[in-house]
mmCIF file of C-alpha atoms and ligand atoms in Angstrom:
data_model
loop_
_atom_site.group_PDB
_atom_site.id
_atom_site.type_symbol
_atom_site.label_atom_id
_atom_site.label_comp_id
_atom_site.label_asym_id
_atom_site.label_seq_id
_atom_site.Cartn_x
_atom_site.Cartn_y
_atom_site.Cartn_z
ATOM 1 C CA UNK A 1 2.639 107.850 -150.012
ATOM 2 C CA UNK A 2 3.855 109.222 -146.858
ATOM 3 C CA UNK A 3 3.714 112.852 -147.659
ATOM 4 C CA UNK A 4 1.816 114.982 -150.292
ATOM 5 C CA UNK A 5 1.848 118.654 -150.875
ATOM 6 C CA UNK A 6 -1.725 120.150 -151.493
ATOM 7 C CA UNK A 7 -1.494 123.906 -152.857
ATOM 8 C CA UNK A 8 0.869 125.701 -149.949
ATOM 9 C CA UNK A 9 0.422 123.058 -147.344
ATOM 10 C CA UNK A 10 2.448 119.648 -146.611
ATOM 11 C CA UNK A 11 0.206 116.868 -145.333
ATOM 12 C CA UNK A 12 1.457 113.702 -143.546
ATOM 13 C CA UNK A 13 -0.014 109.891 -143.755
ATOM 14 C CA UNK A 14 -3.049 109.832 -141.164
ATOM 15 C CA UNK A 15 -4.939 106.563 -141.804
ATOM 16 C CA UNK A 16 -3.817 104.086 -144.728
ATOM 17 C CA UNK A 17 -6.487 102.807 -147.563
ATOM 18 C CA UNK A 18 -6.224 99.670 -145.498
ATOM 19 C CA UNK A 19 -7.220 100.805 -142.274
ATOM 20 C CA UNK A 20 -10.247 102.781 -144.555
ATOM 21 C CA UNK A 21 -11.399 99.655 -145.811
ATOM 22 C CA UNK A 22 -10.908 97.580 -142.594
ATOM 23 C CA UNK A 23 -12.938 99.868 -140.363
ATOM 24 C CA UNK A 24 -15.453 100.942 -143.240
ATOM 25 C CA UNK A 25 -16.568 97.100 -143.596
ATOM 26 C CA UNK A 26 -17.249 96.913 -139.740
ATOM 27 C CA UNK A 27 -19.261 100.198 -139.885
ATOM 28 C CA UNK A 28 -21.262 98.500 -143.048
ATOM 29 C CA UNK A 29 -21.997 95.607 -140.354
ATOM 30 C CA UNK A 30 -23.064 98.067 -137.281
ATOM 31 C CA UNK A 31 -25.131 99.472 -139.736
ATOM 32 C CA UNK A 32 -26.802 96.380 -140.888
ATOM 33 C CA UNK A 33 -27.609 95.541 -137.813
ATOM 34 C CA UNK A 34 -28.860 98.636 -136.606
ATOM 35 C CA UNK A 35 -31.287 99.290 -139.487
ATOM 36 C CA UNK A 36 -31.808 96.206 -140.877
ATOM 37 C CA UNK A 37 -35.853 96.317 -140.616
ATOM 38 C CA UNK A 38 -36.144 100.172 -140.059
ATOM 39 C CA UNK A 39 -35.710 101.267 -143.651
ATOM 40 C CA UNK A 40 -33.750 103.890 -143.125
ATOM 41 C CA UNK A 41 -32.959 106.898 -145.530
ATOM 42 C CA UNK A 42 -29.482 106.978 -145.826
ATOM 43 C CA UNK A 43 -28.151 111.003 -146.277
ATOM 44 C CA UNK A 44 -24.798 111.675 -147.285
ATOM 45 C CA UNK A 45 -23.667 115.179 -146.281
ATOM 46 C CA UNK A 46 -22.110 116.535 -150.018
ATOM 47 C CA UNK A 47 -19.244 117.380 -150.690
ATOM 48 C CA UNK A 48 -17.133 115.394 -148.262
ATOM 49 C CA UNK A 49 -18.791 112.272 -147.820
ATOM 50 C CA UNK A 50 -18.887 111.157 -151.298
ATOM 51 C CA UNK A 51 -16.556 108.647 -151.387
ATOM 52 C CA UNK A 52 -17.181 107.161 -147.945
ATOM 53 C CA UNK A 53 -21.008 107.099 -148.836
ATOM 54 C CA UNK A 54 -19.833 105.143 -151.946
ATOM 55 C CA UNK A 55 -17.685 102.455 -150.009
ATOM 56 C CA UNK A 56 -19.908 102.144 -147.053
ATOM 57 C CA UNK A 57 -22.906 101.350 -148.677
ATOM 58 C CA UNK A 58 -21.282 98.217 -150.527
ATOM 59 C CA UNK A 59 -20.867 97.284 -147.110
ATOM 60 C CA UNK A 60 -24.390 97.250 -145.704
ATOM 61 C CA UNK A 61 -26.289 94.163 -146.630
ATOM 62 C CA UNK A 62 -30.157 95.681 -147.426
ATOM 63 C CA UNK A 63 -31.130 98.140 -149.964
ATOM 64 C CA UNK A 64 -32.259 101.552 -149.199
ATOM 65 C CA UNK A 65 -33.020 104.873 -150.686
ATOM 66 C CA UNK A 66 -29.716 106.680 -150.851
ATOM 67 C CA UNK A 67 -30.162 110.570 -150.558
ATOM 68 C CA UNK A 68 -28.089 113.859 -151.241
ATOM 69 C CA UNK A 69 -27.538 117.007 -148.839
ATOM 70 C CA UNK A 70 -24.859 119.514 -149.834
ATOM 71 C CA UNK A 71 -24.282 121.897 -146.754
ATOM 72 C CA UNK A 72 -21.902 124.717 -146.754
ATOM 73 C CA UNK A 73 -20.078 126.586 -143.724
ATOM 74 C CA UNK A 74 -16.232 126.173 -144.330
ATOM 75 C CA UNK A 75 -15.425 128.081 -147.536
ATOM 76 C CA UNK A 76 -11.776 128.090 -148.593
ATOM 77 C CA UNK A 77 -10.730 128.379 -145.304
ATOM 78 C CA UNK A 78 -9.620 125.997 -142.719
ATOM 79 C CA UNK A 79 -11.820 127.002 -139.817
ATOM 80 C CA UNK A 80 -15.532 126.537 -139.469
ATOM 81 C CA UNK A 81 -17.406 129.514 -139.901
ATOM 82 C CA UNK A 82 -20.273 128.748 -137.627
ATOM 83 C CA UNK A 83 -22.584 129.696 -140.408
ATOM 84 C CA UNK A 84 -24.722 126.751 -142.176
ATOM 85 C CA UNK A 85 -26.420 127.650 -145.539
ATOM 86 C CA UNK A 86 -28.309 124.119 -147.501
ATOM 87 C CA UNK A 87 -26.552 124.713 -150.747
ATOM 88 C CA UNK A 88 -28.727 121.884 -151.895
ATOM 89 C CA UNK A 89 -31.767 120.501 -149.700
ATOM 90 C CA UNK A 90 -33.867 116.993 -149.940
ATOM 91 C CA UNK A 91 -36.239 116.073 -152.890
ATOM 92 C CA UNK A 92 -37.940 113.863 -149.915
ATOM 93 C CA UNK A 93 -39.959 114.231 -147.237
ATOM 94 C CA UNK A 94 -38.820 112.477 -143.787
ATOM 95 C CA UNK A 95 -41.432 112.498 -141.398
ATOM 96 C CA UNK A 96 -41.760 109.412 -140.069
ATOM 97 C CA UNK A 97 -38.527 108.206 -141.886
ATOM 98 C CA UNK A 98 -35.533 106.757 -139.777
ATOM 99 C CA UNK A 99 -32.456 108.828 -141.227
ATOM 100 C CA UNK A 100 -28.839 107.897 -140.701
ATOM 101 C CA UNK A 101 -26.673 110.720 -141.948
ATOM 102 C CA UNK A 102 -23.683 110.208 -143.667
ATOM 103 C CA UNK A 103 -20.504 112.143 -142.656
ATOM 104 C CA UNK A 104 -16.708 112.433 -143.433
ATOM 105 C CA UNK A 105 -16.254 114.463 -140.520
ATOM 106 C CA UNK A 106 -17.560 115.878 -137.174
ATOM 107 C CA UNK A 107 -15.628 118.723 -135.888
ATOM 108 C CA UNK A 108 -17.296 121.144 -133.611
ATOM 109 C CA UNK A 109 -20.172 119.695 -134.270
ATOM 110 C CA UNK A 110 -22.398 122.311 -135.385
ATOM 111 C CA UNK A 111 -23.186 120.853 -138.695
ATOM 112 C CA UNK A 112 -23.918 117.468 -137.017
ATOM 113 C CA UNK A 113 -26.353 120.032 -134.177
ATOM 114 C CA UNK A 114 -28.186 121.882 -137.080
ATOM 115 C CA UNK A 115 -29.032 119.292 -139.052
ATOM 116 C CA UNK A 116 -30.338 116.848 -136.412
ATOM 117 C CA UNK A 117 -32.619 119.848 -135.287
ATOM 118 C CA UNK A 118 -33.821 120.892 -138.970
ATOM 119 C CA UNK A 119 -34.974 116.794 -139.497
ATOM 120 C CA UNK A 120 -36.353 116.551 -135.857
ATOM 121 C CA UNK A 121 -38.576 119.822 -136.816
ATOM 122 C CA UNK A 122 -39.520 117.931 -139.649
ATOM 123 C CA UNK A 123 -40.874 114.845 -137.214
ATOM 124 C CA UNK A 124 -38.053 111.863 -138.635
ATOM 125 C CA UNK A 125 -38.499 109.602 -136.407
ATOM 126 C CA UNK A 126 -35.137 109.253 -135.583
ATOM 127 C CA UNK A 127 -31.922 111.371 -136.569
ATOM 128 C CA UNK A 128 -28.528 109.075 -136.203
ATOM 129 C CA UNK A 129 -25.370 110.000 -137.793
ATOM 130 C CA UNK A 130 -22.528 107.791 -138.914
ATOM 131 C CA UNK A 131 -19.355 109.984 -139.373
ATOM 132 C CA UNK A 132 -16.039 108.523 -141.041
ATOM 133 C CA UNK A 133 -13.778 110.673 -138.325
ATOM 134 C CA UNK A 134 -14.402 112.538 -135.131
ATOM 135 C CA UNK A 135 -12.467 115.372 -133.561
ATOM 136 C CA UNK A 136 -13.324 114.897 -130.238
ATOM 137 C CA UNK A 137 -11.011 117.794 -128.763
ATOM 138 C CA UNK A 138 -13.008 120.467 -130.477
ATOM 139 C CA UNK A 139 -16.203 118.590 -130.449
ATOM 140 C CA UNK A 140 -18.882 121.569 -128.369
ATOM 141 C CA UNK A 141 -21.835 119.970 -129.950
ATOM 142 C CA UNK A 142 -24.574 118.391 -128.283
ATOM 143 C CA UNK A 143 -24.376 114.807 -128.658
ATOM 144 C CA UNK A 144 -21.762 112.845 -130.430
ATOM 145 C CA UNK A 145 -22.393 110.820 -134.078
ATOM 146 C CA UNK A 146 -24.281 107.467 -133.114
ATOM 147 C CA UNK A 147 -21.315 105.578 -135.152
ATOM 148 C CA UNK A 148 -17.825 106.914 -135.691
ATOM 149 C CA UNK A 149 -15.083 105.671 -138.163
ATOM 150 C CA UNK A 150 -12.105 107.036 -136.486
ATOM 151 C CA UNK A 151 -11.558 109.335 -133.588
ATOM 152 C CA UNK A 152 -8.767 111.547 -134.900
ATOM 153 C CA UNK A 153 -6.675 114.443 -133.321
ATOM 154 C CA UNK A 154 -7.958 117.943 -133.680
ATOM 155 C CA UNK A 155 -5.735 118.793 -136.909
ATOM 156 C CA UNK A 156 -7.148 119.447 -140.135
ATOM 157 C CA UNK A 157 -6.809 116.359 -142.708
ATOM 158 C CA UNK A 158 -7.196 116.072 -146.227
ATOM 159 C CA UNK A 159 -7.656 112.619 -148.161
ATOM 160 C CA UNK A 160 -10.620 110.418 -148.926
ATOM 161 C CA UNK A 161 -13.238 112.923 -150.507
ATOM 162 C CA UNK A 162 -12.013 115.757 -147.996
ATOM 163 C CA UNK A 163 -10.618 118.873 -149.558
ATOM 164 C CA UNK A 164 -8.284 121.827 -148.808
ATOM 165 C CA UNK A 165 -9.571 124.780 -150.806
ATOM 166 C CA UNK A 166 -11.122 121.686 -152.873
ATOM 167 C CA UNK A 167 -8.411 119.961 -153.689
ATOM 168 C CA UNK A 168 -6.766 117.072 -151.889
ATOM 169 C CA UNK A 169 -10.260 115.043 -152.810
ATOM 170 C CA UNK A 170 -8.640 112.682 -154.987
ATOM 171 C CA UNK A 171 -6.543 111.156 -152.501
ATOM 172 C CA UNK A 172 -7.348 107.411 -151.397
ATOM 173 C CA UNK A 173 -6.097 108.001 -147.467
ATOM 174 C CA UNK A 174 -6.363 110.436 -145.088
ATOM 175 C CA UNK A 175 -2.974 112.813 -144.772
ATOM 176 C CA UNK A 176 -3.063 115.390 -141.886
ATOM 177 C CA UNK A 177 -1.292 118.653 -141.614
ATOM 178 C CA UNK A 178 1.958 118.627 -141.098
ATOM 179 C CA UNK A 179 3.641 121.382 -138.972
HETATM 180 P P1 XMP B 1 -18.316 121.133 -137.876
HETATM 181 O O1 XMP B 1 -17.298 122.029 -137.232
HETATM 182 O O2 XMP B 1 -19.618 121.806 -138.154
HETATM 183 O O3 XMP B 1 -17.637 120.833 -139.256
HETATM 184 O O4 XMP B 1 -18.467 119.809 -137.117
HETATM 185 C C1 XMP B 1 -18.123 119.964 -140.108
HETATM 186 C C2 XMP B 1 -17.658 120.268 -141.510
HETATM 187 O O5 XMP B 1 -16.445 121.024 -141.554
HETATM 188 C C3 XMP B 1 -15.556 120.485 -142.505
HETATM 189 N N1 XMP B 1 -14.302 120.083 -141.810
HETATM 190 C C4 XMP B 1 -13.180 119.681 -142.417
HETATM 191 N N2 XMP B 1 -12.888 119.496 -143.720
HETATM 192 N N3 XMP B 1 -10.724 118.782 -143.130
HETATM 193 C C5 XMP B 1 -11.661 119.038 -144.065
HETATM 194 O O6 XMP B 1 -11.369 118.837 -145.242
HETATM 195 C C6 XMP B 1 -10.941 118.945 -141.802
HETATM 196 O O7 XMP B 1 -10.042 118.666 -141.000
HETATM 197 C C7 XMP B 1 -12.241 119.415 -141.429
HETATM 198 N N4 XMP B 1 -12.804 119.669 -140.234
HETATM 199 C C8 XMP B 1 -14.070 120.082 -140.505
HETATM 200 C C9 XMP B 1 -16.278 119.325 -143.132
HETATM 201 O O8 XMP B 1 -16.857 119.756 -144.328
HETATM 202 C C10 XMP B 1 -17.362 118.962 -142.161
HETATM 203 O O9 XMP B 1 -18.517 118.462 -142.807
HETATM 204 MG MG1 MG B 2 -18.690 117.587 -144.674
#
């Protein structure tokens, strides 16, 4: 599909299921690499990140303990609010624990800031974050996600697990706002 209409809004084709899959299997190799004797929590970032968490951990080649945040800040609306509130925190402890969060997407980065700092209070010994996209235009945050799917333009996209007033979820590529 080129287009698709979510609620009032038109979206147009952003990245295809096969570029998804293409660039979600090399991520599953950085990965492997990168952790491959750290045993590493892996923390997917809830809602979003559901169905990239699902595909890219197919694609890394040790087991590990796969955890669930669900953070909220965006509401219905289409701008960040600034405002984090843990909707739903971890059953685990992490000090001493590498984690590598699990993103779909890093847009000012304040998400990305306040959760690094929350697990760094909590002595991990190492906060990484692997985000599916990147907005680098309105990116203010302090550093960048450690591995990064796809550096996008600073529009709002739908597609893959990422919702518009939470629909849009279902879709199996990323669509971005077409004006
Ligand atoms: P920040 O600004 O804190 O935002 O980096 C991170 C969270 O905001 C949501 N977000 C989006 N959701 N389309 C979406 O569906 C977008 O274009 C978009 N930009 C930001 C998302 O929940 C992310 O975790
Ligand atoms: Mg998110």
């Amino acid at each position: 599909m080129e287009k698709v209409q979510v609620l009032d809004k038109s979206f147009r084709i952003s990245i295809s299921e096969a570029q998804l899959k293409e660039r979600i299997t090399a991520l599953g190799k950085e990965i492997s690499d990168a952790y491959k004797d750290k045993d590493p929590l892996l923390v997917s970032v809830l809602n979003g990140a559901f169905m990239f968490t699902s595909d890219l951990i197919r694609e890394i080649d040790f087991d590990a303990e796969v955890h669930f945040i669900r953070l909220s800040s965006y509401g219905d609306k289409m701008e960040s609010s600034g405002k984090i509130r843990e909707v739903m925190g971890l059953e685990k402890g992490v000090k001493g624990r590498h984690i590598l969060l699990i993103e779909d997407i890093v847009d000012t980065g304040h998400t990305l800031d306040w959760i690094r700092k929350r697990f760094e209070m909590e002595n991990a010994a190492s906060v990484k974050m692997c985000s599916l996209l990147f907005k680098e235009e309105a990116f203010q945050g302090n550093e960048p996600p450690e591995f990064i799917g796809f550096t996008i333009p600073n529009a709002f996209v739908v597609g893959y697990g990422l919702d518009y007033a939470h629909l849009g979820r279902t879709l199996s590529a990323i669509y971005e706002l077409d004006e």
